[in-house]
PDB file of C-alpha atoms in Angstrom:
ATOM      1  CA  THR L   3     -95.130  51.602 -24.864  1.00 72.00           C
ATOM      2  CA  GLY L   4     -92.562  52.092 -22.162  1.00 63.00           C
ATOM      3  CA  ASP L   5     -89.255  53.907 -22.468  1.00 62.00           C
ATOM      4  CA  GLY L   6     -86.428  51.519 -21.723  1.00 63.00           C
ATOM      5  CA  ARG L   7     -86.609  47.905 -20.618  1.00 68.00           C
ATOM      6  CA  GLY L   8     -90.030  48.066 -18.963  1.00 67.00           C
ATOM      7  CA  PHE L   9     -93.547  49.262 -19.718  1.00 77.00           C
ATOM      8  CA  CYS L  10     -94.375  50.652 -16.268  1.00 73.00           C
ATOM      9  CA  ALA L  11     -93.418  49.591 -12.748  1.00 65.00           C
ATOM     10  CA  GLY L  12     -96.513  51.200 -11.255  1.00 62.00           C
ATOM     11  CA  ALA L  13     -96.963  54.373  -9.237  1.00 60.00           C
ATOM     12  CA  ASN L  14     -94.063  55.735  -7.210  1.00 59.00           C
ATOM     13  CA  LEU L  15     -95.145  55.421  -3.597  1.00 59.00           C
ATOM     14  CA  THR L  16     -92.599  58.022  -2.536  1.00 59.00           C
ATOM     15  CA  ASP L  17     -93.201  61.759  -2.657  1.00 50.00           C
ATOM     16  CA  ALA L  18     -92.858  62.685  -6.335  1.00 44.00           C
ATOM     17  CA  GLY L  19     -92.623  66.329  -5.356  1.00 41.00           C
ATOM     18  CA  ASN L  20     -89.294  65.708  -3.682  1.00 43.00           C
ATOM     19  CA  SER L  21     -87.559  65.654  -7.067  1.00 38.00           C
ATOM     20  CA  ASN L  22     -84.195  66.901  -5.806  1.00 42.00           C
ATOM     21  CA  THR L  23     -83.577  63.732  -3.836  1.00 35.00           C
ATOM     22  CA  LYS L  24     -81.794  61.130  -5.914  1.00 42.00           C
ATOM     23  CA  ASN L  25     -81.947  58.349  -3.311  1.00 40.00           C
ATOM     24  CA  VAL L  26     -85.427  56.821  -3.370  1.00 36.00           C
ATOM     25  CA  GLU L  27     -85.063  55.751   0.269  1.00 39.00           C
ATOM     26  CA  GLN L  28     -84.804  59.412   1.278  1.00 44.00           C
ATOM     27  CA  LYS L  29     -88.030  60.401  -0.419  1.00 43.00           C
ATOM     28  CA  LYS L  30     -91.107  60.821   1.725  1.00 49.00           C
ATOM     29  CA  PRO L  31     -94.001  58.363   1.346  1.00 48.00           C
ATOM     30  CA  PHE L  32     -97.575  59.507   0.910  1.00 46.00           C
ATOM     31  CA  ARG L  33     -98.467  60.824   4.333  1.00 48.00           C
ATOM     32  CA  HIS L  34    -102.246  60.753   4.275  1.00 50.00           C
ATOM     33  CA  HIS L  35    -105.038  58.928   2.515  1.00 56.00           C
ATOM     34  CA  LYS L  36    -106.370  62.259   1.215  1.00 54.00           C
ATOM     35  CA  GLU L  37    -103.090  62.836  -0.610  1.00 57.00           C
ATOM     36  CA  THR L  38    -103.372  59.460  -2.352  1.00 62.00           C
ATOM     37  CA  ASN L  39    -107.022  60.098  -3.161  1.00 67.00           C
ATOM     38  CA  GLY L  40    -106.100  63.437  -4.705  1.00 71.00           C
ATOM     39  CA  VAL L  41    -103.429  61.930  -6.942  1.00 75.00           C
ATOM     40  CA  LEU L  42    -105.878  59.312  -8.209  1.00 77.00           C
ATOM     41  CA  THR L  43    -108.885  61.574  -8.744  1.00 80.00           C
ATOM     42  CA  LEU L  44    -107.026  64.598 -10.091  1.00 78.00           C
ATOM     43  CA  LYS L  45    -104.346  62.918 -12.204  1.00 82.00           C
ATOM     44  CA  TYR L  46    -104.977  59.269 -12.993  1.00 81.00           C
ATOM     45  CA  HIS L  47    -108.756  59.299 -13.369  1.00 90.00           C
ATOM     46  CA  PRO L  48    -108.932  62.150 -15.928  1.00 90.00           C
ATOM     47  CA  LEU L  49    -106.163  60.507 -17.938  1.00 90.00           C
ATOM     48  CA  MET L  50    -107.935  57.140 -17.959  1.00 90.00           C
ATOM     49  CA  MET L  51    -111.174  58.805 -19.066  1.00 92.00           C
ATOM     50  CA  ARG L  52    -109.370  60.615 -21.880  1.00 93.00           C
ATOM     51  CA  LEU L  53    -107.942  57.312 -23.059  1.00 92.00           C
ATOM     52  CA  ARG L  54    -111.403  55.749 -22.975  1.00 93.00           C
ATOM     53  CA  ASP L  55    -112.904  58.604 -24.983  1.00 93.00           C
ATOM     54  CA  LEU L  56    -110.278  58.726 -27.728  1.00 93.00           C
ATOM     55  CA  PRO L  57    -111.958  58.979 -31.169  1.00 93.00           C
ATOM     56  CA  PHE L  58    -109.592  56.351 -32.606  1.00 93.00           C
ATOM     57  CA  PRO L  59    -108.174  52.986 -31.528  1.00 94.00           C
ATOM     58  CA  PHE L  60    -104.921  52.701 -29.612  1.00 93.00           C
ATOM     59  CA  ILE L  61    -102.725  49.782 -28.663  1.00 96.00           C
ATOM     60  CA  SER L  62    -100.440  49.114 -25.733  1.00 95.00           C
ATOM     61  CA  VAL L  63     -97.071  47.548 -26.474  1.00 96.00           C
ATOM     62  CA  VAL L  64     -95.796  45.900 -23.315  1.00 96.00           C
ATOM     63  CA  ASN L  65     -92.055  45.656 -23.763  1.00 94.00           C
ATOM     64  CA  GLY L  66     -91.170  44.517 -20.255  1.00 93.00           C
ATOM     65  CA  PRO L  67     -92.459  44.503 -16.665  1.00 94.00           C
ATOM     66  CA  CYS L  68     -95.944  46.005 -16.407  1.00 94.00           C
ATOM     67  CA  ALA L  69     -97.168  46.349 -12.844  1.00 93.00           C
ATOM     68  CA  GLY L  70     -99.689  48.174 -10.692  1.00 91.00           C
ATOM     69  CA  VAL L  71    -101.416  51.100 -12.344  1.00 90.00           C
ATOM     70  CA  GLY L  72     -99.198  50.454 -15.376  1.00 92.00           C
ATOM     71  CA  MET L  73    -101.248  47.322 -15.981  1.00 94.00           C
ATOM     72  CA  SER L  74    -104.398  49.475 -15.830  1.00 94.00           C
ATOM     73  CA  PHE L  75    -102.987  51.666 -18.600  1.00 93.00           C
ATOM     74  CA  ALA L  76    -102.127  48.599 -20.680  1.00 95.00           C
ATOM     75  CA  MET L  77    -105.596  47.078 -20.210  1.00 96.00           C
ATOM     76  CA  ALA L  78    -107.305  50.328 -21.178  1.00 95.00           C
ATOM     77  CA  ALA L  79    -105.964  49.962 -24.710  1.00 96.00           C
ATOM     78  CA  ASP L  80    -108.071  48.414 -27.453  1.00 96.00           C
ATOM     79  CA  MET L  81    -105.389  45.832 -28.120  1.00 96.00           C
ATOM     80  CA  MET L  82    -102.378  44.692 -26.117  1.00 97.00           C
ATOM     81  CA  ILE L  83     -99.165  43.384 -27.665  1.00 97.00           C
ATOM     82  CA  MET L  84     -96.498  41.832 -25.456  1.00 97.00           C
ATOM     83  CA  ALA L  85     -92.860  40.884 -25.764  1.00 96.00           C
ATOM     84  CA  ASP L  86     -92.191  37.229 -25.032  1.00 96.00           C
ATOM     85  CA  THR L  87     -90.093  38.308 -22.048  1.00 95.00           C
ATOM     86  CA  ALA L  88     -92.686  40.718 -20.621  1.00 96.00           C
ATOM     87  CA  TYR L  89     -95.069  40.103 -17.761  1.00 96.00           C
ATOM     88  CA  LEU L  90     -98.095  41.696 -16.112  1.00 97.00           C
ATOM     89  CA  LEU L  91     -98.483  42.069 -12.364  1.00 96.00           C
ATOM     90  CA  GLN L  92    -101.315  43.168 -10.102  1.00 95.00           C
ATOM     91  CA  ALA L  93     -98.794  44.207  -7.480  1.00 92.00           C
ATOM     92  CA  PHE L  94    -101.149  46.100  -5.171  1.00 93.00           C
ATOM     93  CA  ARG L  95    -101.709  43.348  -2.603  1.00 93.00           C
ATOM     94  CA  ASN L  96     -97.949  42.972  -2.244  1.00 93.00           C
ATOM     95  CA  VAL L  97     -97.757  46.479  -0.757  1.00 91.00           C
ATOM     96  CA  GLY L  98    -101.059  46.342   1.132  1.00 93.00           C
ATOM     97  CA  LEU L  99    -103.060  48.414  -1.360  1.00 92.00           C
ATOM     98  CA  VAL L 100    -106.132  47.830  -3.526  1.00 93.00           C
ATOM     99  CA  PRO L 101    -106.088  47.912  -7.349  1.00 94.00           C
ATOM    100  CA  ASP L 102    -106.687  51.313  -8.922  1.00 91.00           C
ATOM    101  CA  GLY L 103    -106.686  53.045 -12.284  1.00 92.00           C
ATOM    102  CA  GLY L 104    -109.851  51.157 -13.200  1.00 93.00           C
ATOM    103  CA  ALA L 105    -108.253  47.720 -12.762  1.00 95.00           C
ATOM    104  CA  THR L 106    -111.238  46.237 -10.921  1.00 96.00           C
ATOM    105  CA  TYR L 107    -113.499  47.364 -13.768  1.00 95.00           C
ATOM    106  CA  LEU L 108    -111.368  46.219 -16.679  1.00 95.00           C
ATOM    107  CA  LEU L 109    -109.831  43.015 -15.362  1.00 96.00           C
ATOM    108  CA  PRO L 110    -112.992  40.938 -14.683  1.00 96.00           C
ATOM    109  CA  ARG L 111    -114.430  42.044 -18.022  1.00 95.00           C
ATOM    110  CA  LYS L 112    -111.344  40.786 -19.808  1.00 95.00           C
ATOM    111  CA  VAL L 113    -110.607  37.535 -18.003  1.00 96.00           C
ATOM    112  CA  GLY L 114    -113.731  36.741 -15.976  1.00 96.00           C
ATOM    113  CA  TRP L 115    -114.423  36.871 -12.242  1.00 96.00           C
ATOM    114  CA  SER L 116    -112.404  33.844 -11.086  1.00 96.00           C
ATOM    115  CA  ARG L 117    -109.215  34.715 -12.928  1.00 96.00           C
ATOM    116  CA  ALA L 118    -109.493  38.383 -11.991  1.00 97.00           C
ATOM    117  CA  MET L 119    -109.748  37.425  -8.327  1.00 97.00           C
ATOM    118  CA  GLU L 120    -106.743  35.126  -8.703  1.00 96.00           C
ATOM    119  CA  LEU L 121    -104.622  37.917 -10.175  1.00 97.00           C
ATOM    120  CA  ILE L 122    -105.513  40.611  -7.643  1.00 96.00           C
ATOM    121  CA  LEU L 123    -105.561  38.410  -4.515  1.00 97.00           C
ATOM    122  CA  LEU L 124    -102.335  36.485  -5.154  1.00 96.00           C
ATOM    123  CA  GLY L 125    -100.327  39.286  -6.789  1.00 95.00           C
ATOM    124  CA  GLU L 126     -98.229  36.951  -8.911  1.00 96.00           C
ATOM    125  CA  LYS L 127     -96.499  37.674 -12.199  1.00 96.00           C
ATOM    126  CA  VAL L 128     -98.420  36.821 -15.369  1.00 97.00           C
ATOM    127  CA  PRO L 129     -95.955  35.862 -18.120  1.00 97.00           C
ATOM    128  CA  ALA L 130     -96.818  36.752 -21.711  1.00 97.00           C
ATOM    129  CA  GLU L 131     -97.954  33.229 -22.622  1.00 97.00           C
ATOM    130  CA  LYS L 132    -100.329  33.105 -19.667  1.00 97.00           C
ATOM    131  CA  ALA L 133    -101.606  36.605 -20.450  1.00 97.00           C
ATOM    132  CA  LEU L 134    -102.409  35.440 -23.974  1.00 97.00           C
ATOM    133  CA  ALA L 135    -104.194  32.333 -22.675  1.00 96.00           C
ATOM    134  CA  PHE L 136    -106.188  34.470 -20.227  1.00 96.00           C
ATOM    135  CA  GLY L 137    -107.235  36.866 -22.985  1.00 95.00           C
ATOM    136  CA  LEU L 138    -105.316  39.826 -21.585  1.00 96.00           C
ATOM    137  CA  CYS L 139    -103.161  40.325 -24.668  1.00 96.00           C
ATOM    138  CA  ASN L 140    -103.695  39.788 -28.385  1.00 97.00           C
ATOM    139  CA  TYR L 141    -100.214  39.006 -29.694  1.00 97.00           C
ATOM    140  CA  ILE L 142     -96.787  37.971 -28.427  1.00 98.00           C
ATOM    141  CA  PHE L 143     -93.609  38.712 -30.363  1.00 97.00           C
ATOM    142  CA  PRO L 144     -89.908  38.232 -29.647  1.00 97.00           C
ATOM    143  CA  SER L 145     -88.425  41.241 -27.899  1.00 94.00           C
ATOM    144  CA  GLU L 146     -86.109  42.047 -30.789  1.00 95.00           C
ATOM    145  CA  SER L 147     -88.988  42.318 -33.287  1.00 96.00           C
ATOM    146  CA  LEU L 148     -91.675  43.640 -30.927  1.00 96.00           C
ATOM    147  CA  MET L 149     -91.782  47.246 -32.135  1.00 95.00           C
ATOM    148  CA  GLU L 150     -91.534  46.270 -35.802  1.00 96.00           C
ATOM    149  CA  GLU L 151     -94.508  43.923 -35.492  1.00 97.00           C
ATOM    150  CA  ALA L 152     -96.452  46.379 -33.341  1.00 96.00           C
ATOM    151  CA  MET L 153     -95.966  49.116 -35.920  1.00 96.00           C
ATOM    152  CA  LYS L 154     -97.420  46.862 -38.616  1.00 96.00           C
ATOM    153  CA  ILE L 155    -100.615  46.585 -36.587  1.00 96.00           C
ATOM    154  CA  ALA L 156    -100.574  50.300 -35.764  1.00 95.00           C
ATOM    155  CA  ARG L 157    -100.232  51.184 -39.461  1.00 95.00           C
ATOM    156  CA  LYS L 158    -103.151  48.926 -40.349  1.00 95.00           C
ATOM    157  CA  LEU L 159    -105.298  50.803 -37.857  1.00 95.00           C
ATOM    158  CA  ALA L 160    -104.005  54.234 -38.899  1.00 94.00           C
ATOM    159  CA  THR L 161    -104.636  53.595 -42.599  1.00 93.00           C
ATOM    160  CA  GLY L 162    -108.110  52.168 -42.077  1.00 93.00           C
ATOM    161  CA  PRO L 163    -111.508  53.887 -41.845  1.00 94.00           C
ATOM    162  CA  THR L 164    -110.472  55.634 -38.646  1.00 94.00           C
ATOM    163  CA  LYS L 165    -113.755  57.432 -38.006  1.00 94.00           C
ATOM    164  CA  THR L 166    -115.632  54.159 -38.208  1.00 96.00           C
ATOM    165  CA  LEU L 167    -113.032  52.393 -36.068  1.00 96.00           C
ATOM    166  CA  GLY L 168    -113.541  55.102 -33.472  1.00 96.00           C
ATOM    167  CA  MET L 169    -117.267  54.394 -33.437  1.00 96.00           C
ATOM    168  CA  MET L 170    -116.563  50.686 -33.053  1.00 97.00           C
ATOM    169  CA  ARG L 171    -114.585  51.250 -29.872  1.00 96.00           C
ATOM    170  CA  GLU L 172    -117.283  53.613 -28.573  1.00 96.00           C
ATOM    171  CA  LEU L 173    -119.868  50.895 -29.156  1.00 97.00           C
ATOM    172  CA  MET L 174    -117.784  48.398 -27.246  1.00 96.00           C
ATOM    173  CA  TRP L 175    -117.306  50.727 -24.279  1.00 94.00           C
ATOM    174  CA  ASN L 176    -121.017  51.527 -24.198  1.00 95.00           C
ATOM    175  CA  SER L 177    -121.902  47.838 -24.214  1.00 95.00           C
ATOM    176  CA  PHE L 178    -120.776  47.552 -20.585  1.00 91.00           C
ATOM    177  CA  GLY L 179    -123.699  49.637 -19.384  1.00 92.00           C
ATOM    178  CA  ASN L 180    -126.338  48.975 -22.046  1.00 96.00           C
ATOM    179  CA  THR L 181    -129.025  46.361 -22.335  1.00 97.00           C
ATOM    180  CA  TYR L 182    -129.148  44.135 -25.421  1.00 97.00           C
ATOM    181  CA  GLU L 183    -131.931  46.300 -26.868  1.00 97.00           C
ATOM    182  CA  GLN L 184    -130.141  49.569 -26.084  1.00 97.00           C
ATOM    183  CA  GLN L 185    -126.971  48.305 -27.710  1.00 97.00           C
ATOM    184  CA  MET L 186    -128.755  47.329 -30.931  1.00 98.00           C
ATOM    185  CA  PHE L 187    -130.386  50.768 -31.013  1.00 97.00           C
ATOM    186  CA  LEU L 188    -126.965  52.394 -30.660  1.00 97.00           C
ATOM    187  CA  GLU L 189    -125.555  50.171 -33.408  1.00 97.00           C
ATOM    188  CA  ALA L 190    -128.319  51.296 -35.739  1.00 98.00           C
ATOM    189  CA  LYS L 191    -127.659  54.933 -34.891  1.00 97.00           C
ATOM    190  CA  PHE L 192    -123.933  54.598 -35.532  1.00 97.00           C
ATOM    191  CA  GLN L 193    -124.498  52.585 -38.707  1.00 97.00           C
ATOM    192  CA  SER L 194    -126.583  55.409 -40.131  1.00 96.00           C
ATOM    193  CA  ARG L 195    -123.777  57.803 -39.311  1.00 96.00           C
ATOM    194  CA  ALA L 196    -121.174  55.521 -40.901  1.00 95.00           C
ATOM    195  CA  PHE L 197    -123.042  55.623 -44.220  1.00 95.00           C
ATOM    196  CA  THR L 198    -122.485  59.395 -44.346  1.00 95.00           C
ATOM    197  CA  TYR L 199    -118.686  59.120 -44.161  1.00 94.00           C
ATOM    198  CA  GLU L 200    -116.625  59.707 -47.279  1.00 91.00           C
ATOM    199  CA  ASP L 201    -114.610  56.523 -46.695  1.00 90.00           C
ATOM    200  CA  THR L 202    -117.768  54.409 -46.630  1.00 91.00           C
ATOM    201  CA  LYS L 203    -119.188  56.073 -49.717  1.00 91.00           C
ATOM    202  CA  ASN L 204    -115.960  55.412 -51.616  1.00 88.00           C
ATOM    203  CA  VAL L 205    -116.011  51.732 -50.644  1.00 87.00           C
ATOM    204  CA  ILE L 206    -119.607  51.405 -51.835  1.00 85.00           C
ATOM    205  CA  LYS L 207    -118.726  53.071 -55.137  1.00 84.00           C
ATOM    206  CA  ALA L 208    -115.837  50.669 -55.642  1.00 82.00           C
ATOM    207  CA  PHE L 209    -117.848  47.620 -54.585  1.00 79.00           C
ATOM    208  CA  GLY L 210    -117.750  44.884 -57.202  1.00 72.00           C
ATOM    209  CA  THR L 211    -114.667  46.305 -58.900  1.00 78.00           C
ATOM    210  CA  LYS L 212    -111.022  45.456 -58.400  1.00 72.00           C
ATOM    211  CA  LYS L 213    -110.191  49.009 -57.444  1.00 78.00           C
ATOM    212  CA  LYS L 214    -108.602  49.231 -53.991  1.00 80.00           C
ATOM    213  CA  THR L 215    -110.111  51.856 -51.743  1.00 81.00           C
ATOM    214  CA  ILE L 216    -107.704  54.121 -49.921  1.00 85.00           C
ATOM    215  CA  PHE L 217    -109.165  55.255 -46.638  1.00 87.00           C
ATOM    216  CA  LYS L 218    -108.686  58.926 -45.780  1.00 88.00           C
ATOM    217  CA  GLY L 219    -110.212  59.044 -42.323  1.00 83.00           C
ATOM    218  CA  LYS L 220    -113.127  61.137 -43.538  1.00 87.00           C
TER     219      LYS L 220
END
């Protein structure tokens, strides 16, 4: 989640290296397309790939404005939770830029082609209720109880069969590039692996009894 009143306002289009300048207007903008390309390929892209390859689920908790590449970070999560006062914004067109951070990959897969085009071409705010209707977020909570409710969901994930949950998210990511047959083959492969996990074995042992299984992430 974000620190303060917002999730992320997007990338700073001024020179981040000029850290001694307090006045944003005095900072230098990116001077060349190669500089922008370097920031994306050397900083943002590796981070987005690391998020994709996490061996466990993660959620984004959008506590306020979430714009530009910040929206890409939020969409990369396995689940998105929003405050009722929060909004999402594909702000790129408003500053003459194209979406980045994987937005053009994630957005149409989450909301469909037509809605994705609407969001990136018009660059309008998407309030929490609309984001929920579009399928961009999973839950909306009042701002004052947002973190409490988000932590309940986070704890449910953290105390579950985390190794298996990690395989679930890997299956979902792989589904984007696999055929139907390839995906079923991968499911079978992962299912065989899941049966070897201690958590799964304990559930099978307790099956049919009233004993509650405590997952250990093993």
